[in-house]
Tab-separated table of C-alpha atoms and ligand atoms in Angstrom:
chain	number	residue	atom	x	y	z
A	51	MET	CA	11.952	4.473	-3.294
A	52	GLY	CA	13.626	1.802	-1.207
A	53	ARG	CA	12.327	1.482	2.290
A	54	ASP	CA	10.615	4.852	2.487
A	55	ILE	CA	7.299	3.812	1.000
A	56	LEU	CA	4.338	5.119	2.918
A	57	ILE	CA	0.776	3.914	2.405
A	58	GLY	CA	-1.921	6.235	3.755
A	59	PHE	CA	-5.198	4.779	5.037
A	60	VAL	CA	-8.162	7.095	4.505
A	61	GLY	CA	-11.898	6.758	4.880
A	62	LYS	CA	-14.781	8.168	6.846
A	63	PRO	CA	-15.061	7.401	10.569
A	64	SER	CA	-16.161	3.827	11.383
A	65	SER	CA	-15.340	2.449	7.942
A	66	GLY	CA	-12.873	0.035	9.575
A	67	LYS	CA	-9.477	1.737	9.159
A	68	SER	CA	-8.225	0.932	12.665
A	69	THR	CA	-9.430	-2.658	12.404
A	70	MET	CA	-7.634	-3.085	9.090
A	71	LEU	CA	-4.474	-1.435	10.424
A	72	ASN	CA	-4.605	-3.747	13.444
A	73	ALA	CA	-4.659	-6.771	11.162
A	74	LEU	CA	-1.907	-5.448	8.909
A	75	THR	CA	0.442	-4.416	11.687
A	76	ASP	CA	0.110	-7.630	13.639
A	77	ALA	CA	3.699	-8.801	13.865
A	78	THR	CA	3.399	-12.007	15.861
A	79	ALA	CA	4.312	-14.231	12.940
A	80	LYS	CA	7.280	-12.041	12.028
A	81	THR	CA	10.506	-11.212	13.769
A	82	GLY	CA	8.886	-7.922	14.615
A	83	SER	CA	11.976	-5.924	13.681
A	84	PHE	CA	11.917	-3.286	10.978
A	85	PRO	CA	14.354	-0.912	9.341
A	86	PHE	CA	12.711	2.359	10.350
A	87	THR	CA	14.473	4.315	13.036
A	88	THR	CA	11.631	6.577	14.108
A	89	ILE	CA	7.968	5.877	13.811
A	90	GLU	CA	5.748	8.918	14.163
A	91	PRO	CA	2.617	8.631	16.296
A	92	ASN	CA	0.159	8.250	13.413
A	93	ARG	CA	2.343	5.733	11.608
A	94	ALA	CA	2.648	1.997	12.007
A	95	VAL	CA	4.638	-0.768	10.410
A	96	GLY	CA	2.698	-3.127	8.176
A	97	TYR	CA	3.851	-6.158	6.243
A	98	VAL	CA	3.311	-6.768	2.561
A	99	GLN	CA	3.424	-10.447	1.561
A	100	ILE	CA	5.485	-11.225	-1.514
A	101	ASP	CA	6.906	-14.416	-3.066
A	102	CYS	CA	10.381	-14.817	-1.609
A	103	ALA	CA	13.381	-15.845	-3.728
A	104	CYS	CA	14.114	-18.626	-1.195
A	105	SER	CA	11.290	-20.783	-2.618
A	106	ARG	CA	12.951	-20.811	-6.062
A	107	TYR	CA	15.863	-22.712	-4.532
A	108	GLY	CA	14.048	-24.824	-1.931
A	109	LEU	CA	15.704	-22.756	0.810
A	110	GLU	CA	12.529	-21.876	2.731
A	111	ASP	CA	13.934	-23.455	5.903
A	112	LYS	CA	17.091	-21.350	5.792
A	113	CYS	CA	15.433	-18.043	4.912
A	114	LYS	CA	15.953	-15.517	7.688
A	115	PRO	CA	14.992	-11.974	6.757
A	116	LEU	CA	16.765	-9.206	8.647
A	117	TYR	CA	13.430	-7.401	8.756
A	118	GLY	CA	9.941	-8.874	8.708
A	119	GLY	CA	9.687	-12.629	8.255
A	120	CYS	CA	9.311	-15.491	5.801
A	121	THR	CA	7.044	-18.521	6.165
A	122	ASN	CA	7.123	-21.233	3.507
A	123	GLY	CA	8.352	-18.796	0.887
A	124	ARG	CA	5.794	-16.077	1.677
A	125	ARG	CA	7.859	-13.144	2.809
A	126	SER	CA	6.487	-10.291	4.901
A	127	VAL	CA	8.311	-7.121	3.910
A	128	PRO	CA	7.850	-4.183	6.291
A	129	ILE	CA	6.425	-0.925	4.971
A	130	GLN	CA	5.103	2.118	6.781
A	131	LEU	CA	1.402	2.781	7.068
A	132	LEU	CA	-0.160	6.128	7.844
A	133	ASP	CA	-3.437	6.386	9.698
A	134	VAL	CA	-5.333	9.388	8.347
A	135	ALA	CA	-8.356	9.482	10.606
A	136	GLY	CA	-11.150	11.985	10.606
A	137	LEU	CA	-11.819	12.710	6.942
A	138	ILE	CA	-15.437	13.717	6.457
A	139	PRO	CA	-17.213	15.655	3.692
A	140	GLY	CA	-16.063	19.275	3.922
A	141	ALA	CA	-12.630	18.330	5.308
A	142	HIS	CA	-10.847	20.530	2.731
A	143	ALA	CA	-12.677	23.521	4.203
A	144	GLY	CA	-11.479	22.599	7.676
A	145	LYS	CA	-14.526	20.576	8.773
A	146	GLY	CA	-13.631	18.010	11.459
A	147	LEU	CA	-9.999	19.193	11.547
A	148	GLY	CA	-9.938	18.106	7.903
A	149	ASN	CA	-7.024	20.273	6.785
A	150	LYS	CA	-4.735	18.785	9.382
A	151	PHE	CA	-5.554	15.258	8.234
A	152	LEU	CA	-5.206	16.170	4.577
A	153	ASP	CA	-1.812	17.679	5.333
A	154	ASP	CA	-0.693	14.282	6.676
A	155	LEU	CA	-1.394	12.814	3.245
A	156	ARG	CA	1.353	14.847	1.575
A	157	HIS	CA	3.916	12.203	2.438
A	158	ALA	CA	1.924	9.173	1.224
A	159	ASP	CA	2.994	7.322	-1.922
A	160	ALA	CA	-0.318	5.515	-2.320
A	161	LEU	CA	-3.637	5.561	-0.501
A	162	VAL	CA	-6.019	2.882	0.665
A	163	HIS	CA	-9.584	4.157	0.831
A	164	VAL	CA	-11.443	1.973	3.315
A	165	VAL	CA	-15.127	2.000	2.314
A	166	ASP	CA	-17.857	0.591	4.574
A	167	VAL	CA	-19.689	-1.460	1.978
A	168	SER	CA	-22.354	-2.652	4.413
A	169	GLY	CA	-24.136	0.685	4.085
A	170	THR	CA	-24.607	0.854	7.855
A	171	THR	CA	-22.735	4.148	8.375
A	172	ASP	CA	-23.569	7.499	6.789
A	173	SER	CA	-21.089	9.927	5.208
A	174	GLU	CA	-19.904	11.068	8.638
A	175	GLY	CA	-19.672	7.558	10.068
A	176	LYS	CA	-22.931	7.640	12.064
A	177	ALA	CA	-24.902	4.397	12.316
A	178	CYS	CA	-27.731	4.025	9.789
A	179	ARG	CA	-29.098	1.438	7.346
A	180	GLY	CA	-29.246	1.460	3.554
A	181	TYR	CA	-26.626	4.176	2.955
A	182	ASP	CA	-25.164	4.105	-0.571
A	183	PRO	CA	-21.370	3.685	-0.094
A	184	SER	CA	-20.609	4.262	-3.784
A	185	VAL	CA	-21.032	7.955	-2.961
A	186	ASP	CA	-18.093	7.810	-0.515
A	187	ILE	CA	-15.577	7.071	-3.268
A	188	ALA	CA	-16.549	10.220	-5.168
A	189	TRP	CA	-16.616	12.512	-2.137
A	190	LEU	CA	-13.268	11.395	-0.783
A	191	HIS	CA	-11.570	11.891	-4.150
A	192	GLY	CA	-13.423	15.233	-4.330
A	193	GLU	CA	-12.035	16.295	-0.937
A	194	ILE	CA	-8.455	15.644	-2.015
A	195	ILE	CA	-9.055	17.467	-5.307
A	196	ALA	CA	-10.623	20.424	-3.488
A	197	TRP	CA	-7.688	20.590	-1.083
A	198	VAL	CA	-4.961	20.472	-3.775
A	199	GLY	CA	-7.002	22.613	-6.184
A	200	GLY	CA	-7.836	25.184	-3.510
A	201	ASN	CA	-4.160	25.601	-2.617
A	202	LEU	CA	-3.147	25.874	-6.281
A	203	LYS	CA	-5.882	28.344	-7.235
A	204	ALA	CA	-5.204	30.596	-4.234
A	205	LYS	CA	-1.661	31.130	-5.489
A	206	TRP	CA	-2.436	31.035	-9.214
A	207	PRO	CA	-2.301	34.810	-10.030
A	208	ASN	CA	1.206	35.016	-8.522
A	209	THR	CA	2.301	31.701	-10.003
A	210	ARG	CA	1.169	32.829	-13.453
A	211	ARG	CA	2.892	36.250	-13.179
A	212	ARG	CA	6.132	34.653	-12.068
A	213	HIS	CA	5.930	32.093	-14.855
A	214	ILE	CA	5.638	34.854	-17.456
A	215	ALA	CA	8.395	36.981	-15.870
A	216	THR	CA	10.904	34.145	-15.592
A	217	LYS	CA	9.972	32.535	-18.920
A	218	ALA	CA	9.904	29.206	-17.045
A	219	ASN	CA	8.575	26.015	-18.594
A	220	PRO	CA	5.201	24.681	-17.392
A	221	VAL	CA	6.706	21.583	-15.730
A	222	LYS	CA	9.007	23.762	-13.601
A	223	THR	CA	6.240	26.175	-12.636
A	224	LEU	CA	3.783	23.400	-11.736
A	225	GLN	CA	6.441	21.350	-9.987
A	226	ASN	CA	7.081	24.311	-7.666
A	227	GLN	CA	3.432	24.071	-6.665
A	228	PHE	CA	3.261	20.276	-6.446
A	229	SER	CA	6.589	19.572	-4.723
A	230	GLY	CA	4.915	20.046	-1.333
A	231	TYR	CA	2.822	16.932	-2.085
A	232	GLY	CA	5.961	14.881	-2.671
A	233	SER	CA	5.750	15.263	-6.448
A	234	THR	CA	8.894	14.962	-8.563
A	235	PRO	CA	9.545	16.726	-11.895
A	236	ALA	CA	8.974	13.318	-13.557
A	237	ILE	CA	5.496	13.001	-12.000
A	238	THR	CA	4.573	16.581	-12.921
A	239	ALA	CA	5.802	16.047	-16.501
A	240	LYS	CA	3.745	12.826	-16.681
A	241	VAL	CA	0.608	14.721	-15.613
A	242	LEU	CA	1.066	17.303	-18.378
A	243	ASP	CA	1.905	14.605	-20.941
A	244	LYS	CA	-1.298	12.750	-20.151
A	245	LEU	CA	-3.395	15.867	-20.823
A	246	HIS	CA	-1.895	16.978	-24.181
A	247	LEU	CA	-2.717	20.628	-23.437
A	248	SER	CA	-2.530	22.946	-26.415
A	249	THR	CA	-2.859	26.280	-24.559
A	250	PRO	CA	0.149	27.935	-22.869
A	251	LEU	CA	0.168	28.070	-19.061
A	252	GLU	CA	-0.588	31.811	-18.944
A	253	ASP	CA	-3.934	31.151	-20.701
A	254	TRP	CA	-5.086	28.187	-18.590
A	255	ASP	CA	-8.648	28.657	-17.399
A	256	GLU	CA	-10.281	27.184	-14.286
A	257	GLU	CA	-11.478	24.112	-16.173
A	258	THR	CA	-7.926	23.352	-17.343
A	259	ILE	CA	-6.566	23.793	-13.827
A	260	ASP	CA	-9.276	21.436	-12.497
A	261	LYS	CA	-8.257	18.804	-15.057
A	262	ILE	CA	-4.593	19.191	-14.099
A	263	VAL	CA	-5.390	18.779	-10.403
A	264	ASP	CA	-7.563	15.724	-11.038
A	265	THR	CA	-4.850	14.060	-13.134
A	266	PHE	CA	-2.176	15.028	-10.606
A	267	VAL	CA	-4.105	13.505	-7.679
A	268	ARG	CA	-4.720	10.257	-9.600
A	269	THR	CA	-1.053	10.064	-10.621
A	270	LYS	CA	0.561	11.071	-7.328
A	271	PHE	CA	-1.823	9.199	-5.038
A	272	PRO	CA	-2.789	5.904	-6.691
A	273	THR	CA	-5.654	4.638	-4.545
A	274	VAL	CA	-6.700	1.117	-3.620
A	275	ILE	CA	-10.408	0.987	-2.820
A	276	ALA	CA	-10.862	-1.527	0.011
A	277	LEU	CA	-14.541	-2.499	0.098
A	278	ASN	CA	-14.704	-3.461	3.759
A	279	LYS	CA	-17.339	-5.357	5.812
A	280	ILE	CA	-18.088	-7.864	3.021
A	281	ASP	CA	-19.259	-10.217	5.784
A	282	HIS	CA	-22.385	-8.062	6.213
A	283	PRO	CA	-25.569	-9.336	4.516
A	284	ASP	CA	-26.221	-5.956	2.825
A	285	ALA	CA	-22.743	-5.835	1.266
A	286	ASP	CA	-23.384	-7.749	-1.983
A	287	ALA	CA	-25.721	-5.250	-3.603
A	288	ASN	CA	-23.405	-2.371	-2.765
A	289	ILE	CA	-20.361	-4.220	-4.104
A	290	SER	CA	-22.147	-4.839	-7.439
A	291	LYS	CA	-23.118	-1.188	-7.681
A	292	ILE	CA	-19.544	0.002	-7.009
A	293	ALA	CA	-18.047	-2.601	-9.365
A	294	ARG	CA	-20.182	-1.187	-12.197
A	295	LYS	CA	-18.929	2.359	-11.569
A	296	GLU	CA	-15.272	2.029	-10.603
A	297	ASN	CA	-12.148	0.649	-12.239
A	298	PRO	CA	-12.195	-3.031	-11.125
A	299	ASN	CA	-8.396	-3.060	-10.994
A	300	LEU	CA	-8.522	-0.713	-8.000
A	301	LEU	CA	-11.015	-2.720	-5.925
A	302	VAL	CA	-10.177	-5.173	-3.137
A	303	LEU	CA	-12.903	-6.903	-1.093
A	304	THR	CA	-12.127	-7.124	2.613
A	305	SER	CA	-13.444	-8.188	5.960
A	306	ALA	CA	-11.002	-6.611	8.380
A	307	ILE	CA	-12.877	-7.849	11.425
A	308	SER	CA	-12.635	-11.457	10.195
A	309	GLU	CA	-8.869	-11.167	9.717
A	310	VAL	CA	-8.447	-9.761	13.234
A	311	LEU	CA	-10.568	-12.567	14.696
A	312	LEU	CA	-8.769	-15.345	12.788
A	313	ARG	CA	-5.345	-14.060	13.813
A	314	ARG	CA	-6.459	-13.759	17.437
A	315	LEU	CA	-7.865	-17.308	17.525
A	316	ALA	CA	-4.706	-18.626	15.874
A	317	LYS	CA	-2.601	-16.853	18.499
A	318	GLN	CA	-4.754	-18.304	21.274
A	319	GLY	CA	-4.273	-21.817	19.869
A	320	PHE	CA	-7.889	-22.495	18.743
A	321	ILE	CA	-7.244	-22.631	15.009
A	322	LYS	CA	-4.477	-23.032	12.493
A	323	TYR	CA	-4.708	-20.151	10.029
A	324	GLU	CA	-2.516	-19.242	7.107
A	325	GLU	CA	-2.723	-15.454	6.809
A	326	GLY	CA	-4.207	-14.276	3.538
A	327	SER	CA	-5.590	-17.729	2.657
A	328	GLU	CA	-8.967	-19.477	2.918
A	329	PHE	CA	-7.479	-22.240	5.057
A	330	VAL	CA	-8.634	-22.552	8.636
A	331	ASP	CA	-8.223	-25.776	10.611
A	332	THR	CA	-9.915	-26.483	13.924
A	333	LYS	CA	-9.555	-29.302	16.442
A	334	ASP	CA	-12.346	-31.128	14.530
A	335	ASP	CA	-10.243	-30.975	11.340
A	336	LEU	CA	-6.995	-31.929	13.079
A	337	PRO	CA	-7.980	-34.140	16.058
A	338	ASP	CA	-4.346	-35.185	16.707
A	339	SER	CA	-3.064	-31.608	16.853
A	340	ASP	CA	-2.568	-29.631	20.044
A	341	LEU	CA	-5.250	-27.134	18.972
A	342	LYS	CA	-7.694	-26.232	21.750
A	343	PRO	CA	-11.349	-27.272	21.299
A	344	MET	CA	-13.873	-24.462	20.736
A	345	ASP	CA	-17.362	-24.097	22.226
A	346	GLU	CA	-20.427	-24.341	19.932
A	347	LYS	CA	-20.856	-20.568	19.722
A	348	LEU	CA	-17.300	-19.999	18.490
A	349	LYS	CA	-17.567	-22.973	16.111
A	350	ASN	CA	-20.703	-21.470	14.558
A	351	HIS	CA	-19.009	-18.109	14.273
A	352	ILE	CA	-16.093	-19.655	12.356
A	353	THR	CA	-18.435	-21.665	10.093
A	354	ASN	CA	-20.368	-18.503	9.330
A	355	LEU	CA	-17.164	-16.587	8.604
A	356	GLN	CA	-16.010	-19.351	6.267
A	357	ASP	CA	-19.336	-19.308	4.394
A	358	MET	CA	-19.716	-15.535	4.172
A	359	VAL	CA	-16.087	-14.583	3.581
A	360	LEU	CA	-13.442	-17.258	3.068
A	361	TYR	CA	-15.232	-19.651	0.686
A	362	ARG	CA	-17.027	-16.923	-1.234
A	363	HIS	CA	-14.095	-14.556	-1.660
A	364	GLY	CA	-11.042	-16.792	-1.211
A	365	SER	CA	-9.698	-14.869	1.799
A	366	THR	CA	-10.489	-11.962	4.103
A	367	GLY	CA	-8.773	-9.799	1.468
A	368	VAL	CA	-6.777	-7.794	3.994
A	369	VAL	CA	-3.405	-9.086	2.781
A	370	ASN	CA	-4.402	-8.188	-0.797
A	371	VAL	CA	-4.786	-4.527	0.137
A	372	LEU	CA	-1.045	-3.914	0.494
A	373	LEU	CA	-0.261	-6.212	-2.436
A	374	LYS	CA	-2.557	-4.106	-4.598
A	375	ALA	CA	-0.950	-0.912	-3.287
A	376	ILE	CA	2.540	-2.044	-4.305
A	377	GLU	CA	1.151	-3.234	-7.634
A	378	LEU	CA	-0.320	0.226	-8.303
A	379	LEU	CA	3.007	1.781	-7.341
A	380	GLY	CA	4.775	-0.637	-9.715
A	381	LEU	CA	7.078	-1.992	-7.012
A	382	ILE	CA	9.028	-5.225	-7.237
A	383	PRO	CA	11.228	-6.945	-4.619
A	384	VAL	CA	14.993	-7.093	-5.016
A	385	PHE	CA	17.148	-9.399	-2.879
A	386	SER	CA	20.647	-8.208	-2.155
A	387	VAL	CA	23.102	-10.851	-0.952
A	388	LYS	CA	26.795	-10.736	-0.064
A	389	ASN	CA	27.439	-14.220	-1.444
A	390	ILE	CA	25.786	-14.949	-4.786
A	391	ASN	CA	26.593	-18.671	-4.558
A	392	ASN	CA	24.904	-19.472	-1.272
A	393	PHE	CA	22.684	-16.322	-0.944
A	394	SER	CA	23.932	-15.549	2.547
A	395	ASN	CA	25.413	-12.353	3.857
A	396	GLY	CA	28.658	-14.146	4.621
A	397	ASN	CA	27.675	-16.964	6.901
A	398	VAL	CA	24.976	-19.462	5.854
A	399	SER	CA	24.325	-20.366	9.469
A	400	GLU	CA	22.877	-16.858	9.905
A	401	GLY	CA	20.373	-17.559	7.158
A	402	VAL	CA	19.890	-16.737	3.478
A	403	PHE	CA	18.133	-13.928	1.581
A	404	ARG	CA	18.477	-11.659	4.570
A	405	ASP	CA	17.817	-8.401	2.747
A	406	CYS	CA	14.956	-7.403	0.481
A	407	ILE	CA	13.877	-3.993	-0.727
A	408	LEU	CA	11.018	-2.877	-2.922
A	409	VAL	CA	11.981	-0.827	-5.958
A	410	LYS	CA	10.046	0.699	-8.831
A	411	LYS	CA	9.804	-1.385	-12.022
A	412	GLY	CA	12.407	-0.082	-14.448
A	413	THR	CA	14.949	0.651	-11.694
A	414	THR	CA	18.421	-0.285	-12.920
A	415	ALA	CA	20.930	-2.486	-11.116
A	416	GLY	CA	23.135	0.593	-10.698
A	417	GLU	CA	20.321	2.520	-9.002
A	418	VAL	CA	19.713	-0.382	-6.605
A	419	SER	CA	23.419	-0.376	-5.767
A	420	HIS	CA	23.081	3.272	-4.712
A	421	MET	CA	20.124	2.352	-2.496
A	422	VAL	CA	21.900	-0.600	-0.909
A	423	LEU	CA	25.503	0.607	-0.727
A	424	GLY	CA	24.845	4.324	-0.746
A	425	GLY	CA	27.172	4.541	-3.738
A	426	GLU	CA	28.434	2.967	-6.909
A	427	ALA	CA	29.415	-0.711	-7.011
A	428	MET	CA	32.586	-1.941	-8.720
A	429	SER	CA	30.602	-4.777	-10.214
A	430	ILE	CA	27.119	-6.188	-9.891
A	431	VAL	CA	26.676	-9.944	-10.058
A	432	GLY	CA	23.442	-11.876	-10.477
A	433	VAL	CA	22.845	-15.640	-10.422
A	434	ASN	CA	23.789	-15.863	-14.106
A	435	GLY	CA	26.864	-13.644	-13.984
A	436	ASN	CA	27.644	-9.943	-14.295
A	437	ILE	CA	24.870	-7.415	-14.702
A	438	ALA	CA	25.387	-4.031	-16.340
A	439	GLU	CA	24.688	-0.930	-14.238
A	440	ASP	CA	22.071	0.321	-16.676
A	441	GLU	CA	20.193	-2.992	-16.836
A	442	PRO	CA	16.680	-2.715	-15.421
A	443	ILE	CA	15.852	-5.324	-12.777
A	444	VAL	CA	13.665	-8.166	-14.044
A	445	SER	CA	11.561	-9.976	-11.422
A	446	GLY	CA	12.478	-13.629	-11.118
A	447	LYS	CA	15.554	-13.220	-13.330
A	448	THR	CA	17.889	-10.463	-12.197
A	449	ASP	CA	16.374	-9.664	-8.823
A	450	ILE	CA	19.030	-11.448	-6.717
A	451	LEU	CA	22.081	-9.217	-6.714
A	452	ASN	CA	25.520	-9.076	-5.194
A	453	PHE	CA	27.191	-5.690	-5.165
A	454	ARG	CA	30.980	-5.681	-5.083
A	455	LEU	CA	32.227	-2.583	-3.362
A	456	LYS	CA	34.549	-0.171	-5.185
A	457	LYS	CA	37.537	-0.922	-2.979
A	458	ALA	CA	37.747	-3.862	-0.564
A	459	ASP	CA	34.960	-6.378	-1.184
A	460	SER	CA	33.333	-8.047	1.746
B	758	LIG	N1	-19.031	-6.351	10.052
B	758	LIG	C1	-17.831	-5.772	10.065
B	758	LIG	N2	-17.541	-4.801	10.929
B	758	LIG	C2	-16.320	-4.243	10.882
B	758	LIG	C3	-15.326	-4.648	9.955
B	758	LIG	N3	-14.224	-3.898	10.154
B	758	LIG	C4	-14.501	-3.059	11.180
B	758	LIG	N4	-15.769	-3.267	11.613
B	758	LIG	C5	-16.454	-2.594	12.726
B	758	LIG	O1	-16.720	-1.245	12.340
B	758	LIG	C6	-16.600	-0.384	13.474
B	758	LIG	C7	-15.612	0.728	13.175
B	758	LIG	O2	-14.341	0.166	12.974
B	758	LIG	P1	-12.999	0.994	13.197
B	758	LIG	O3	-11.878	0.127	12.764
B	758	LIG	O4	-12.950	1.557	14.561
B	758	LIG	O5	-13.230	2.191	12.149
B	758	LIG	P2	-12.331	3.472	11.851
B	758	LIG	O6	-12.473	3.718	10.398
B	758	LIG	O7	-10.954	3.293	12.367
B	758	LIG	O8	-13.076	4.604	12.658
B	758	LIG	P3	-12.501	5.997	13.232
B	758	LIG	O9	-11.432	5.652	14.227
B	758	LIG	O10	-13.711	6.608	13.833
B	758	LIG	O11	-11.979	6.771	12.057
B	758	LIG	C8	-16.150	-1.260	14.641
B	758	LIG	O12	-17.294	-1.610	15.390
B	758	LIG	C9	-15.575	-2.485	13.964
B	758	LIG	O13	-15.679	-3.656	14.740
B	758	LIG	C10	-15.650	-5.716	9.046
B	758	LIG	O14	-14.863	-6.161	8.224
B	758	LIG	N5	-16.915	-6.231	9.152
């Protein structure tokens, strides 16, 4: 998976996607550089905050990531975000240019569904009051199902005939249909395993195909549900309602607008703010600092934001959105270093722990060597000695690796 992870942001108009993307792609605290050569117009680079290996060794001061940044052991690892605007009910049937936007989703590894939990926008994003946002979660999932299912069913008579004629196995036949959504044979096999189907593919009825599509969409596009606008007074009741219906492990509470404001005020020198935390300091808190004083209106705004968001929920939640996405994808960070003794890439003065990639849990040291070196390593060394090629990476134990090249080592 390496550096190619793509997180798609979906949601009805005005749910807060752009605001959240603004907060997540703000690179002022980072070096701003990233490993992607081309960024397409609807993509942006976001930063997921992970615990950096530097803090295990007290090397926070020397940590200098090649890409992203690291502050006090919190490392911002760049990943690509996809802005899928314009999804409204009926999108699968082409409403609001829906098919075009759904097509963009093919490349996403995980989705973030931004839900306006204030209930102040209807299903098409128009201003209203008292709208039930729990409905949005069902319709958006339904749109994706209808899109994938519609494509599959349109081709089903041919697919079925071919399957019979070629005596193919069901995984191969389905994979041919799902590969366009970035599925792999392993994902397709997982979908069929989950369903324990007893009927052969040629006898599958519509209900079976619907179940397959539903399971495929949930497996291929794990979805974080970002309940946004928690700062709004109407949000609480809607959050409770959604929490009763949905898997709590998928929910993240956010106030994107608060995160944008806090980062802006920090940049302008009015507050000290640790991204993703509840800690905000003003000139009143730190009278000896060089923070600028704020007028009464701004002070009240910050106090209100602290009461409604930071103290009640622990943070604006925005940082947790990407953390949850990588958790759902089962990704863990791996630090590759050229010198396993001092963790540099050759010269400590250029910094330590320069390279970090996210890999799927269960990835072996040998597979990481292919990602990093583009080939096989002669030997792989961790902090406690040699590591076998087929050894899966264990976070915190064997996640700092030095790959010795086949011929001349560097
Ligand atoms: N109260 C509140 N308002 C928010 C929050 N996030 C965004 N908004 C507001 O909601 C409105 C819509 O936000 P956008 O970020 O433009 O929404 P969008 O989903 O990108 O909308 P489209 O571009 O139409 O798809 C704006 O007025 C934002 O200021 C939030 O956390 N709380």
